Each structure stands twice: as structure tokens, then as C-alpha cells.
Amino acid sequence: MNVQHVSLWLLGAMLILYSVHTHGLRRCQVSVDTRHIEESFQEIKRAIQAKDIFQNVTILSTSEALQSIKPSDVCCMTKNVLAFYVDRVFKDHQEPNPRVLRKISSIANSFLYMQKALQRCQEQKRCHCRQEATNATKIIHDNYDQLEVRSAAVKSLGELDVFLAWIDKNNQETSTA
Amino acid sequence: MLLRLVVSLAALLSLRLGSGAHGKTPGPGSALSTPAPLGCVGRQTRLRSVLNSPLKFCIPREPHLAGPLGRGAPITSSVPGWGSPFWQDWVSGSPFVEVEEADGEWGVDREYSVNGSCYNSSHQHHPCPWGWALPALVLTPFSPGTELPGPPSVWFEAEFFHHVIHWMPIQNQSKNTYYEVAIMRYGKELWKTIPNCSQTLAQSCDLTTVTLDLYHSNGYRAKVRAVDGIQHSNWTLASTRFSRDEVTLTVGSVKLEMQNGFIFGTIQPPRPKMAPVGDTYESIFSHFREYEVAIRKVPGNYTFTNEKVNHESFSLPISGEVGEFCVRVKPSVGSRINKAAWSKEECIVLTKQQYFTVTNLSMFFAFLVLLCGALAYCLTLHLYVQRRGKLPAVLVFEKPNPIIPISQLPCPETEDTIHPLDEEAFPKVFPELRNSDLHGSTDSGFGSTKPSLQTEEPQFLLPVLHPQASGTLEKGESPELGDSCSNGSSNSTDSGICLQEPSLSSSTGPTWEQQVGSDSQGQDDSGIGLVQNSERQPRDTQGGSALTHVSPLGPEVPGEEDTAMAAFQGYLKQIRCTEEKAIKAGCLEEESPLTDGLGPKFRTCLDAEAGWPPPALAKGYLKQDLPGMTLAPSETISGQWNQPLEEWPLLGLTSCGDLGTSDWSFAHDLAPLDCVAAPSGLLGSFNADLVTLPLMSSLHSNE
């Protein structure tokens, strides 16, 4: 009886470990130190957010965009928003202040690194984009288009803390899951 | 003709005056052309309000409103605080009128009325309420805020669920100046004015109650403007969006206590009353909470050790120091970039270590109780063991005579009188023994005519006694023995056992088998008991012979008893002493070869036992229970008789016997035993064979 019990326990433990492993594999975890990006942003936050004059408009904070994303869509959404920033926001923004420009450049480089990490997940078919994620991405782009380009870019840069907080929250949830 | 000119001039003048009163004169060609409105994007456009920037929207120009000159209709607004309506000129021919608000802002809740027609910011035309159906009035431009400056800066100072907005006052504020605060949750489109903050001359306002979900949202935007009467300034926005990144971390309290040379601290996170039920410091900042602890000794300064603890408790080693120590704590969250503030310092006074604390005293008493219990247990065990091991009174031997040498004291000794053995007597013994008739007998000397022998020999165990000899001995012994006893011979190697009754001799015959058997169990008793059994067996013979020898040697006191008791008079009291056995064994071993006579060797043995003055011989019992033992000396003797006999046999006999006597004399306890049992050299080679007995007699006869 003892041998049977031991073998059953071992089998159960192996199954649990396997499931956890596969569950972890299914999710693409991006191990990025967002603290570095947050520190860079804090130094330019005042300068950038002061330029944002459209106070009751938001690009990322709408309820349809980031707040309603399910955990399974986190990878796709993160990838899309990173592409949005790298392809549109950083290119559209014209920063005259060199100190601010340097910080923005470091943030952009960190985003590029995150994009490459997510690229690996996508190649392993672990970053599938569902319709909800695609719709949320479209809303963000539409919000961006509602405003003038320069104003939209400034506003998007001012909302970087929203994006970083969202990444942190999802990373914590992934690590605790 | 003149009348037509005057009327046309009057009309022109009136028009001129009218336009001049309103400040603007339409262009001559304005009524004809219809230029596109500036900034109008269409009737359906819903423009978002923008703070501090002119908002333009277009009011559709009603056809009936168009005048001859195309001037715009006056516009009224439902915005509170407006002093008077302003006048807006129509662009002649334009289907829309461009309205520009110089100050303030447009909002979705604002309505504009143009000649009775009302418009809101959505530009949907709807009929005005009845109250608005008033003839259009000329609105004069009104810009009250341009004169009153707005607050230079607005910022937040926030702690955990204590969010306070601050602003700098304007320079020319009067006693009636108050400030309006409006906040908006980022992402929503509604600004909310906080009425509680509109206190006169206030420079801060607590916005905690309206920002309770700060930690679950993306932040708030806030703005402040100064208001003085009807004048209000421009809005001044807070420079950054107010989010939880701007919350300064604090601790609630720190408790210190002293324990065993350590200061133990407990950190209590902040517990604000305004916080909702589920929002605690630990739940919002759930991971990577750290605390930096700094300590100083009064009156020194803080040493920043930069040591952080990951829990809400810490311990600081303070060994052997006394005085007042102050501690303060600064929290932080590893994954966040929030600023932090040091806590209020908590101080504790350290005195000398208290040894007599409750804990120490209780432990001490518990230890004492355990120790006493253990001691009691050991004592009980010891006493109990002692009692169990206590010998019966019968077997307790009396203390020996103090004359006895100390070297011999380890052995229990009797209180019998000890007759010291005279060394000089030994040489006498041997020649006497040679010459005596006893040579012919297996008798070791019992029953010899020589009193000395008789006195001596009875003390020895003579295992080789021949029954006949024993019989002869019997006869010869008793009187002599009795004489010897009565004489109380001085040259006594006598152990002191004397048979004072002749009748005893006759009773020597009895086997002491019984006693042998009974005493062969290893008692201290020599085991020689006289029994009135005349039956003699070979084994018994020896014993009997011994007995015969012994019997007269019975102690004087028992000799006086009746015959029934006479059997017991033959006991040769012998005190078993293993040590002396060993000693004797060694001694005897030396003499086992028995070359030149026992005497010298014996003497050497005796000398070996140097320092032994001839002690008093104890009245000991010779243990005679083992025939082997008894035979041992006989074997020796037999062996020795093969050699030059004249010297040997008796030597052999007396070796044991003399040894016995010597033992008696010196050790007074073991001699025969030693002879019998211990002398390994002697005994080991012996055969418990009674056949040797006749050999001895033959040898005797040879002599």
C-alpha cells in the first residue's frame, strides 16, 4: 500500500509540475525591468505632461483600451502598444530640449528591447492575437488620430506611466499565477 | 427734388450712426459676398473644449436674422459670471457666425442664444427656453479674468490616502480672494469643481475624499484659479498628472522594546481613516516593501548604514550599552520610484541588563527543582541498592584486630585471636617433621607427638591425610591437642583452634561431607564441618582427615559444647580473600618447584610479603569442601615425593600447610584456601586424583 501511495504522489507531483511548466510556457513572460524606464520617465514627466493641453482626452486610458484586456491577450496587446510607440509616437514627437530628448531616447531603446523579446514569443506561437486585442489596438490608434499629430504625440508620451503601470500589473499577475 | 436728397442723407446718417454705436461698420461689399466662415468645420462638428485657447464654433445664421448690412446678431450665453452679452458681428452673407469666447472656456453645459435661438456646444439648434425669449441685447465684450492673475503654480503633496493640493497665491490678492479647485479624472471629460476648497485666502485643499480611487486609476488632473468678486483668473493646471507615483511613502508608527541585548522594532504601516475598507498599505504595495532603519545614540547623529529590512520588524544588536537610543525608519517599495519620508524617531532608554527577570528566575527555579529531583532519585537508588546489598548479619564479619597489618586489611577479618607465627619456628618444623613419625603418615602433622607440630598442623588443611593416619591421628591428637590447647602453647602457629575435648576426636570420623556440600557453594566459610558420620569416603577421607586434623583444632569455645555441636567445632574459620589469594598464589607459585625446601622459599615468600610482622592468626575456617582443592597440595606433595623425599614430602605437605600457617600467621585468612584454591602454579598442575594418596603413604614408608 505504501509503495502505491508513494507512486501516486509522485505521479501527481509530476503532473502538477508539468502543468505549471506548460502553463508558464503558454504565457510569454517578458522579464523587463520597468523600473529603469519609470525612473527615466519621472525625470521628464513634468516637462512632458505640462505640454499636454488636452486634459479630458486620453489615448490609452479609455476603458476599452488597456483596462479591459484579459490575461491571455496581454502578450498581443503589449506587442501592439510597443509598436504604436516605436512606430508612431517617438517618430512624431519633436523634442527641442536635449535633456528630455536623451531620456526619451533611452525609453525608446528599452521599448525596442522589449519588442525583440516579444518577437521570440511570437515565433513560438505564444503570442496569439485575438479579436479583442485587435479591437483595443484600433481604439488607441483612433484616439491618436483624433488629435493633431504633435499634440497626440505629446499626449502619448505623457501617458507612458499609464502604459508602464499596466505592464507592471500584468507582470505581477503573471508571476503570482 | 431737394426733399429726396434730404431723406436719403438721413437714412445714410442713421445707418452710420447705428453702425458706429456698435463699433463696427460692415463693409460695403460684405453684404454681397459670402466668404467661408473661419474655422468652422461644419454644423455637425462637436469641438472639444480646450482650456486657455480660443474655441471657435459656428452658429448657423438664420435667414431672418440677416440684416441689410449683414451684421451679426447679438449672442447671449448661459455661462454664469458673464456680466453682459457680447456682440458678435456676422460675416455678411456668411451662413454661419463665428463665435469666439475671449476668456473662460466653452463647455458642453453652456448654451448660447442668438436672437432667441439657442445653441449648445453641439451646435444643434433647439428652441430656447421661455426665459430666454428676450429681445436680443447687445453684448459687450466681457473679459473679467484678464485682470486677475492666476496662481503661479499648483502642485500636489500627497501621502497614503492624504492628498492635498497646494498652490501659490496670487500677488494682489484681497481679503475676498478665494480659489476655485477643479479636478478631473484622467480619461473622463468632466471637470469637477470642489466647493470645499473655495475658502478665503486658503492655499491648500484636501482632495482625499474625491480621489479615493487614485491607486486604481491612471490619475487626476487638477486646476486652480483665483476668484475675486466677479473677477476670476485663468486656470492654472497642476504641472503633472496626479497619480500614485506622486504619493510620498510614510510609516504609521514604530514600536521599540528591549530584549536580551537587542532592540526589537515593529513597524506599523500607515492606517489612514479616509482609506476605503479594502485598501491597505500592504494590499496596494503588496510586493517589495522595504524599510531603512537608522539608529543613533543620544546625543549623537544618525549614522546612515543603509541597511534595509524586508519585513515590518527588525532587531538591532546593542550589547552591553546603556543610554538612550533613537530609531527612525524610512519606507520604500522596491519596484516603485515613490519618494519616502523618514518616520518620527522613537527613543528607548537602555539600562543594564536585568538578570533577575521573570524568565530568568523561573528558569532558575525550574533547574533547581530538577536538580533536587535528580539528587533525590540518586539517593534513593543508592540507599536501596545499599540495603539490597547489605549482607545478612550472620555473614558479617567482625572487624579485625588493629594489630593486623594494614596491607592485609582489605580482607574481612575475624575477631579471633591471632597467634603470630614465629618465623623461627619454621626451621624447627621442618627437621622435626622429618624426624617425626608423622613422616610416615600422610598426616601433615596432626596427631604428632610434637606439640609444636600438633599445634601448628591442626591449623592447616591436610588434604593428603590417610584415613588410617587420620585415625591414628585421632587417637593421638586429642589428648595432645587438648594438651596443646590447654597449654596454650606459646610457640603456637596455632590458629587458635583447639579441640579441648577428646570426644571430638572420635567425632572426627564423621564425614563432613554434608558441610562440604553445603559449604562448597562458595561461602566465606571454609566449609569444614564435622559431622558425626563415621562413614569415610576417599573424598571424605581427605576431608575427614582434614577434619580429623581440624577437629581438634576446633575453636576452644565450640569445643566445650556437646558432641552435637562438636561437629561444628571443627570449622576452620577461613576468611576468603581474593587479593591475598593472588598474593599467595604468586608466592606459592614461586615455591611450586619446591627445590630446596620450602623454608627458604617460604621465607622468601614471606619476605616477599615483606613488612608483615607475624600477625595474629585469625581463627578462620579452612575451606575444605572441594576435594580437588584438598588434593592439590597432595598432588604437589606427591610430585614432590618423587623427588628427594626427605625434604620434600613434608615440605610439600607443609608447603601448603606451612604456607597455610604462614598465611595464617600473616594473612590469617586464606592460607589453606590459598593452598587449595589460589596457588595456580600448584593447583593447576594437580590432578584431583586420590590415587596419589597411597603414594604418599608409600613414600612415607620408604623413608
CSV table of N, CA, C and O in Angstrom, one decimal, chain A residues 29-101:
chain,number,residue,atom,x,y,z
A,29,GLN,N,6.3,35.5,-21.0
A,29,GLN,CA,6.6,36.5,-19.9
A,29,GLN,C,7.8,37.3,-20.4
A,29,GLN,O,8.8,36.8,-20.8
A,30,VAL,N,7.6,38.6,-20.3
A,30,VAL,CA,8.7,39.5,-20.7
A,30,VAL,C,9.3,40.0,-19.4
A,30,VAL,O,8.7,40.7,-18.6
A,31,SER,N,10.5,39.5,-19.2
A,31,SER,CA,11.2,39.9,-18.0
A,31,SER,C,12.0,41.2,-18.3
A,31,SER,O,13.1,41.2,-18.7
A,32,VAL,N,11.3,42.3,-18.1
A,32,VAL,CA,11.9,43.6,-18.4
A,32,VAL,C,11.8,44.4,-17.1
A,32,VAL,O,10.9,44.4,-16.3
A,33,ASP,N,12.9,45.1,-16.8
A,33,ASP,CA,13.0,45.9,-15.7
A,33,ASP,C,12.4,47.2,-16.0
A,33,ASP,O,13.0,48.2,-16.5
A,34,THR,N,11.1,47.4,-15.7
A,34,THR,CA,10.4,48.6,-16.0
A,34,THR,C,10.8,49.7,-15.0
A,34,THR,O,10.5,50.9,-15.3
A,35,ARG,N,11.5,49.4,-14.0
A,35,ARG,CA,11.9,50.4,-13.0
A,35,ARG,C,12.8,51.4,-13.7
A,35,ARG,O,12.7,52.6,-13.4
A,36,HIS,N,13.7,50.9,-14.5
A,36,HIS,CA,14.6,51.8,-15.2
A,36,HIS,C,13.9,52.8,-16.1
A,36,HIS,O,14.2,54.0,-16.1
A,37,ILE,N,12.9,52.3,-16.8
A,37,ILE,CA,12.1,53.1,-17.6
A,37,ILE,C,11.3,54.1,-16.8
A,37,ILE,O,11.2,55.3,-17.1
A,38,GLU,N,10.8,53.7,-15.7
A,38,GLU,CA,10.0,54.6,-14.8
A,38,GLU,C,10.8,55.7,-14.3
A,38,GLU,O,10.4,56.8,-14.2
A,39,GLU,N,12.1,55.3,-13.9
A,39,GLU,CA,13.0,56.4,-13.4
A,39,GLU,C,13.3,57.4,-14.5
A,39,GLU,O,13.3,58.6,-14.2
A,40,SER,N,13.5,56.9,-15.7
A,40,SER,CA,13.8,57.9,-16.8
A,40,SER,C,12.6,58.8,-17.0
A,40,SER,O,12.7,60.0,-17.2
A,41,PHE,N,11.4,58.2,-17.0
A,41,PHE,CA,10.2,58.9,-17.2
A,41,PHE,C,9.9,60.0,-16.2
A,41,PHE,O,9.4,61.1,-16.5
A,42,GLN,N,10.2,59.6,-14.9
A,42,GLN,CA,9.9,60.5,-13.8
A,42,GLN,C,10.7,61.8,-14.0
A,42,GLN,O,10.2,62.9,-13.6
A,43,GLU,N,11.8,61.7,-14.6
A,43,GLU,CA,12.6,63.0,-14.7
A,43,GLU,C,12.1,63.9,-15.8
A,43,GLU,O,12.3,65.1,-15.7
A,44,ILE,N,11.4,63.4,-16.7
A,44,ILE,CA,10.8,64.2,-17.8
A,44,ILE,C,9.3,64.3,-17.7
A,44,ILE,O,8.7,64.9,-18.6
A,45,LYS,N,8.7,63.7,-16.7
A,45,LYS,CA,7.3,63.7,-16.6
A,45,LYS,C,6.7,65.1,-16.5
A,45,LYS,O,5.7,65.4,-17.2
A,46,ARG,N,7.3,65.9,-15.7
A,46,ARG,CA,6.8,67.2,-15.5
A,46,ARG,C,6.8,68.0,-16.8
A,46,ARG,O,5.9,68.7,-17.2
A,47,ALA,N,8.0,67.9,-17.5
A,47,ALA,CA,8.1,68.7,-18.7
A,47,ALA,C,7.1,68.3,-19.8
A,47,ALA,O,6.6,69.1,-20.5
A,48,ILE,N,6.9,67.0,-19.9
A,48,ILE,CA,6.1,66.5,-21.0
A,48,ILE,C,4.6,66.7,-20.7
A,48,ILE,O,3.9,67.1,-21.5
A,49,GLN,N,4.2,66.3,-19.5
A,49,GLN,CA,2.8,66.4,-19.1
A,49,GLN,C,2.4,67.9,-19.1
A,49,GLN,O,1.2,68.2,-19.2
A,50,ALA,N,3.3,68.8,-18.8
A,50,ALA,CA,2.9,70.2,-18.8
A,50,ALA,C,2.5,70.7,-20.2
A,50,ALA,O,1.7,71.6,-20.4
A,51,LYS,N,3.1,70.0,-21.2
A,51,LYS,CA,2.8,70.4,-22.6
A,51,LYS,C,1.4,69.9,-23.1
A,51,LYS,O,0.9,70.3,-24.1
A,52,ASP,N,0.9,69.0,-22.3
A,52,ASP,CA,-0.3,68.3,-22.8
A,52,ASP,C,-1.5,69.2,-22.4
A,52,ASP,O,-1.8,69.4,-21.2
A,53,ILE,N,-2.1,69.8,-23.4
A,53,ILE,CA,-3.2,70.7,-23.1
A,53,ILE,C,-4.6,70.1,-23.2
A,53,ILE,O,-5.6,70.7,-22.9
A,54,PHE,N,-4.6,69.0,-23.8
A,54,PHE,CA,-5.9,68.3,-23.9
A,54,PHE,C,-6.2,67.4,-22.7
A,54,PHE,O,-5.8,66.3,-22.7
A,55,GLN,N,-6.8,68.1,-21.7
A,55,GLN,CA,-6.8,67.3,-20.5
A,55,GLN,C,-7.9,66.3,-20.4
A,55,GLN,O,-7.7,65.3,-19.7
A,56,ASN,N,-9.0,66.5,-21.0
A,56,ASN,CA,-10.0,65.5,-20.9
A,56,ASN,C,-10.0,64.5,-22.1
A,56,ASN,O,-11.0,63.9,-22.4
A,57,VAL,N,-8.9,64.4,-22.7
A,57,VAL,CA,-8.8,63.4,-23.8
A,57,VAL,C,-7.7,62.4,-23.3
A,57,VAL,O,-6.7,62.8,-22.7
A,58,THR,N,-7.9,61.2,-23.7
A,58,THR,CA,-6.9,60.2,-23.3
A,58,THR,C,-6.8,59.3,-24.5
A,58,THR,O,-7.8,59.0,-25.3
A,59,ILE,N,-5.6,58.8,-24.6
A,59,ILE,CA,-5.4,57.8,-25.7
A,59,ILE,C,-5.4,56.4,-25.2
A,59,ILE,O,-6.0,55.5,-25.8
A,60,LEU,N,-4.7,56.2,-24.1
A,60,LEU,CA,-4.5,54.9,-23.5
A,60,LEU,C,-5.5,54.5,-22.4
A,60,LEU,O,-5.7,53.4,-22.1
A,61,SER,N,-6.0,55.5,-21.8
A,61,SER,CA,-6.7,55.3,-20.6
A,61,SER,C,-8.2,55.0,-20.8
A,61,SER,O,-8.9,54.9,-19.8
A,62,THR,N,-8.6,54.9,-22.0
A,62,THR,CA,-10.1,54.6,-22.2
A,62,THR,C,-10.4,53.2,-21.7
A,62,THR,O,-9.5,52.3,-21.7
A,63,SER,N,-11.6,53.0,-21.3
A,63,SER,CA,-11.9,51.8,-20.7
A,63,SER,C,-11.9,50.6,-21.7
A,63,SER,O,-11.7,49.5,-21.4
A,64,GLU,N,-12.0,51.0,-23.0
A,64,GLU,CA,-12.0,50.0,-24.0
A,64,GLU,C,-10.6,49.6,-24.4
A,64,GLU,O,-10.4,48.6,-25.1
A,65,ALA,N,-9.6,50.3,-23.9
A,65,ALA,CA,-8.3,50.0,-24.4
A,65,ALA,C,-7.5,49.1,-23.5
A,65,ALA,O,-7.6,47.8,-23.6
A,66,LEU,N,-6.9,49.6,-22.5
A,66,LEU,CA,-6.0,48.7,-21.7
A,66,LEU,C,-6.7,48.1,-20.5
A,66,LEU,O,-6.3,47.0,-20.1
A,67,GLN,N,-7.6,48.7,-20.0
A,67,GLN,CA,-8.2,48.2,-18.7
A,67,GLN,C,-8.9,46.9,-18.9
A,67,GLN,O,-9.0,46.1,-18.0
A,68,SER,N,-9.5,46.7,-20.1
A,68,SER,CA,-10.3,45.5,-20.2
A,68,SER,C,-9.6,44.4,-20.9
A,68,SER,O,-10.2,43.4,-21.3
A,69,ILE,N,-8.3,44.4,-20.9
A,69,ILE,CA,-7.6,43.4,-21.6
A,69,ILE,C,-7.5,42.1,-20.7
A,69,ILE,O,-7.2,42.2,-19.5
A,70,LYS,N,-7.8,41.0,-21.3
A,70,LYS,CA,-7.7,39.8,-20.5
A,70,LYS,C,-6.2,39.3,-20.4
A,70,LYS,O,-5.4,39.6,-21.3
A,71,PRO,N,-5.9,38.4,-19.4
A,71,PRO,CA,-4.6,38.0,-19.3
A,71,PRO,C,-4.1,37.2,-20.6
A,71,PRO,O,-2.9,37.3,-20.9
A,72,SER,N,-5.0,36.5,-21.2
A,72,SER,CA,-4.5,35.8,-22.4
A,72,SER,C,-4.1,36.7,-23.6
A,72,SER,O,-3.4,36.4,-24.5
A,73,ASP,N,-4.6,38.0,-23.5
A,73,ASP,CA,-4.3,38.9,-24.6
A,73,ASP,C,-3.2,39.9,-24.2
A,73,ASP,O,-2.9,40.8,-25.0
A,74,VAL,N,-2.6,39.7,-23.1
A,74,VAL,CA,-1.6,40.6,-22.6
A,74,VAL,C,-0.4,40.7,-23.6
A,74,VAL,O,0.1,41.7,-23.9
A,75,CYS,N,0.0,39.5,-24.0
A,75,CYS,CA,1.2,39.5,-24.9
A,75,CYS,C,0.9,40.2,-26.2
A,75,CYS,O,1.7,41.1,-26.6
A,76,CYS,N,-0.2,39.9,-26.8
A,76,CYS,CA,-0.5,40.6,-28.0
A,76,CYS,C,-0.7,42.1,-27.8
A,76,CYS,O,-0.1,42.9,-28.6
A,77,MET,N,-1.3,42.5,-26.8
A,77,MET,CA,-1.6,43.9,-26.5
A,77,MET,C,-0.3,44.7,-26.2
A,77,MET,O,-0.1,45.8,-26.7
A,78,THR,N,0.6,44.0,-25.4
A,78,THR,CA,1.9,44.7,-25.2
A,78,THR,C,2.7,44.9,-26.4
A,78,THR,O,3.2,45.9,-26.7
A,79,LYS,N,2.6,43.9,-27.3
A,79,LYS,CA,3.4,44.0,-28.5
A,79,LYS,C,2.8,45.1,-29.4
A,79,LYS,O,3.6,45.9,-30.0
A,80,ASN,N,1.5,45.2,-29.5
A,80,ASN,CA,0.9,46.2,-30.3
A,80,ASN,C,1.2,47.6,-29.8
A,80,ASN,O,1.4,48.5,-30.5
A,81,VAL,N,1.0,47.8,-28.5
A,81,VAL,CA,1.3,49.1,-27.9
A,81,VAL,C,2.7,49.5,-28.1
A,81,VAL,O,3.1,50.7,-28.3
A,82,LEU,N,3.6,48.6,-27.9
A,82,LEU,CA,5.0,48.9,-28.1
A,82,LEU,C,5.3,49.3,-29.5
A,82,LEU,O,6.0,50.3,-29.8
A,83,ALA,N,4.6,48.6,-30.5
A,83,ALA,CA,4.8,49.0,-31.9
A,83,ALA,C,4.2,50.4,-32.1
A,83,ALA,O,4.8,51.2,-32.9
A,84,PHE,N,3.1,50.7,-31.5
A,84,PHE,CA,2.5,52.0,-31.6
A,84,PHE,C,3.4,53.1,-31.1
A,84,PHE,O,3.6,54.1,-31.8
A,85,TYR,N,4.1,52.9,-30.0
A,85,TYR,CA,5.0,53.9,-29.5
A,85,TYR,C,6.2,54.0,-30.4
A,85,TYR,O,6.7,55.1,-30.7
A,86,VAL,N,6.8,52.9,-30.8
A,86,VAL,CA,8.0,53.0,-31.5
A,86,VAL,C,7.8,53.5,-32.9
A,86,VAL,O,8.6,54.3,-33.4
A,87,ASP,N,6.7,53.1,-33.5
A,87,ASP,CA,6.5,53.4,-34.9
A,87,ASP,C,5.8,54.8,-35.1
A,87,ASP,O,6.0,55.4,-36.2
A,88,ARG,N,5.1,55.2,-34.1
A,88,ARG,CA,4.3,56.5,-34.3
A,88,ARG,C,4.7,57.5,-33.4
A,88,ARG,O,5.1,58.7,-33.8
A,89,VAL,N,4.7,57.2,-32.1
A,89,VAL,CA,4.8,58.3,-31.1
A,89,VAL,C,6.3,58.9,-31.1
A,89,VAL,O,6.4,60.1,-31.2
A,90,PHE,N,7.2,58.0,-31.0
A,90,PHE,CA,8.6,58.5,-30.9
A,90,PHE,C,9.0,59.2,-32.2
A,90,PHE,O,9.9,60.1,-32.2
A,91,LYS,N,8.4,58.8,-33.3
A,91,LYS,CA,8.8,59.4,-34.6
A,91,LYS,C,8.1,60.7,-34.8
A,91,LYS,O,8.6,61.7,-35.4
A,92,ASP,N,6.9,60.9,-34.3
A,92,ASP,CA,6.1,62.1,-34.5
A,92,ASP,C,6.5,63.2,-33.5
A,92,ASP,O,6.2,64.3,-33.7
A,93,HIS,N,7.1,62.8,-32.4
A,93,HIS,CA,7.4,63.8,-31.4
A,93,HIS,C,8.7,64.6,-31.8
A,93,HIS,O,9.7,63.9,-32.1
A,94,GLN,N,8.6,65.8,-31.7
A,94,GLN,CA,9.8,66.7,-31.9
A,94,GLN,C,10.2,67.4,-30.6
A,94,GLN,O,9.4,68.2,-30.1
A,95,GLU,N,11.3,66.9,-30.0
A,95,GLU,CA,11.7,67.4,-28.7
A,95,GLU,C,12.8,68.4,-28.9
A,95,GLU,O,13.9,68.1,-29.3
A,96,PRO,N,12.6,69.6,-28.5
A,96,PRO,CA,13.7,70.6,-28.6
A,96,PRO,C,14.7,70.5,-27.4
A,96,PRO,O,15.9,70.8,-27.6
A,97,ASN,N,14.2,70.1,-26.2
A,97,ASN,CA,15.1,70.0,-25.1
A,97,ASN,C,16.0,68.8,-25.1
A,97,ASN,O,15.5,67.7,-25.2
A,98,PRO,N,17.3,69.0,-25.1
A,98,PRO,CA,18.2,67.8,-25.3
A,98,PRO,C,18.1,66.9,-24.1
A,98,PRO,O,18.3,65.7,-24.2
A,99,ARG,N,18.0,67.4,-22.9
A,99,ARG,CA,17.9,66.6,-21.7
A,99,ARG,C,16.7,65.7,-21.8
A,99,ARG,O,16.7,64.5,-21.5
A,100,VAL,N,15.6,66.3,-22.2
A,100,VAL,CA,14.4,65.5,-22.3
A,100,VAL,C,14.5,64.5,-23.5
A,100,VAL,O,14.1,63.3,-23.4
A,101,LEU,N,15.2,64.9,-24.5
A,101,LEU,CA,15.3,64.1,-25.7
A,101,LEU,C,16.2,62.8,-25.3
A,101,LEU,O,15.9,61.7,-25.8
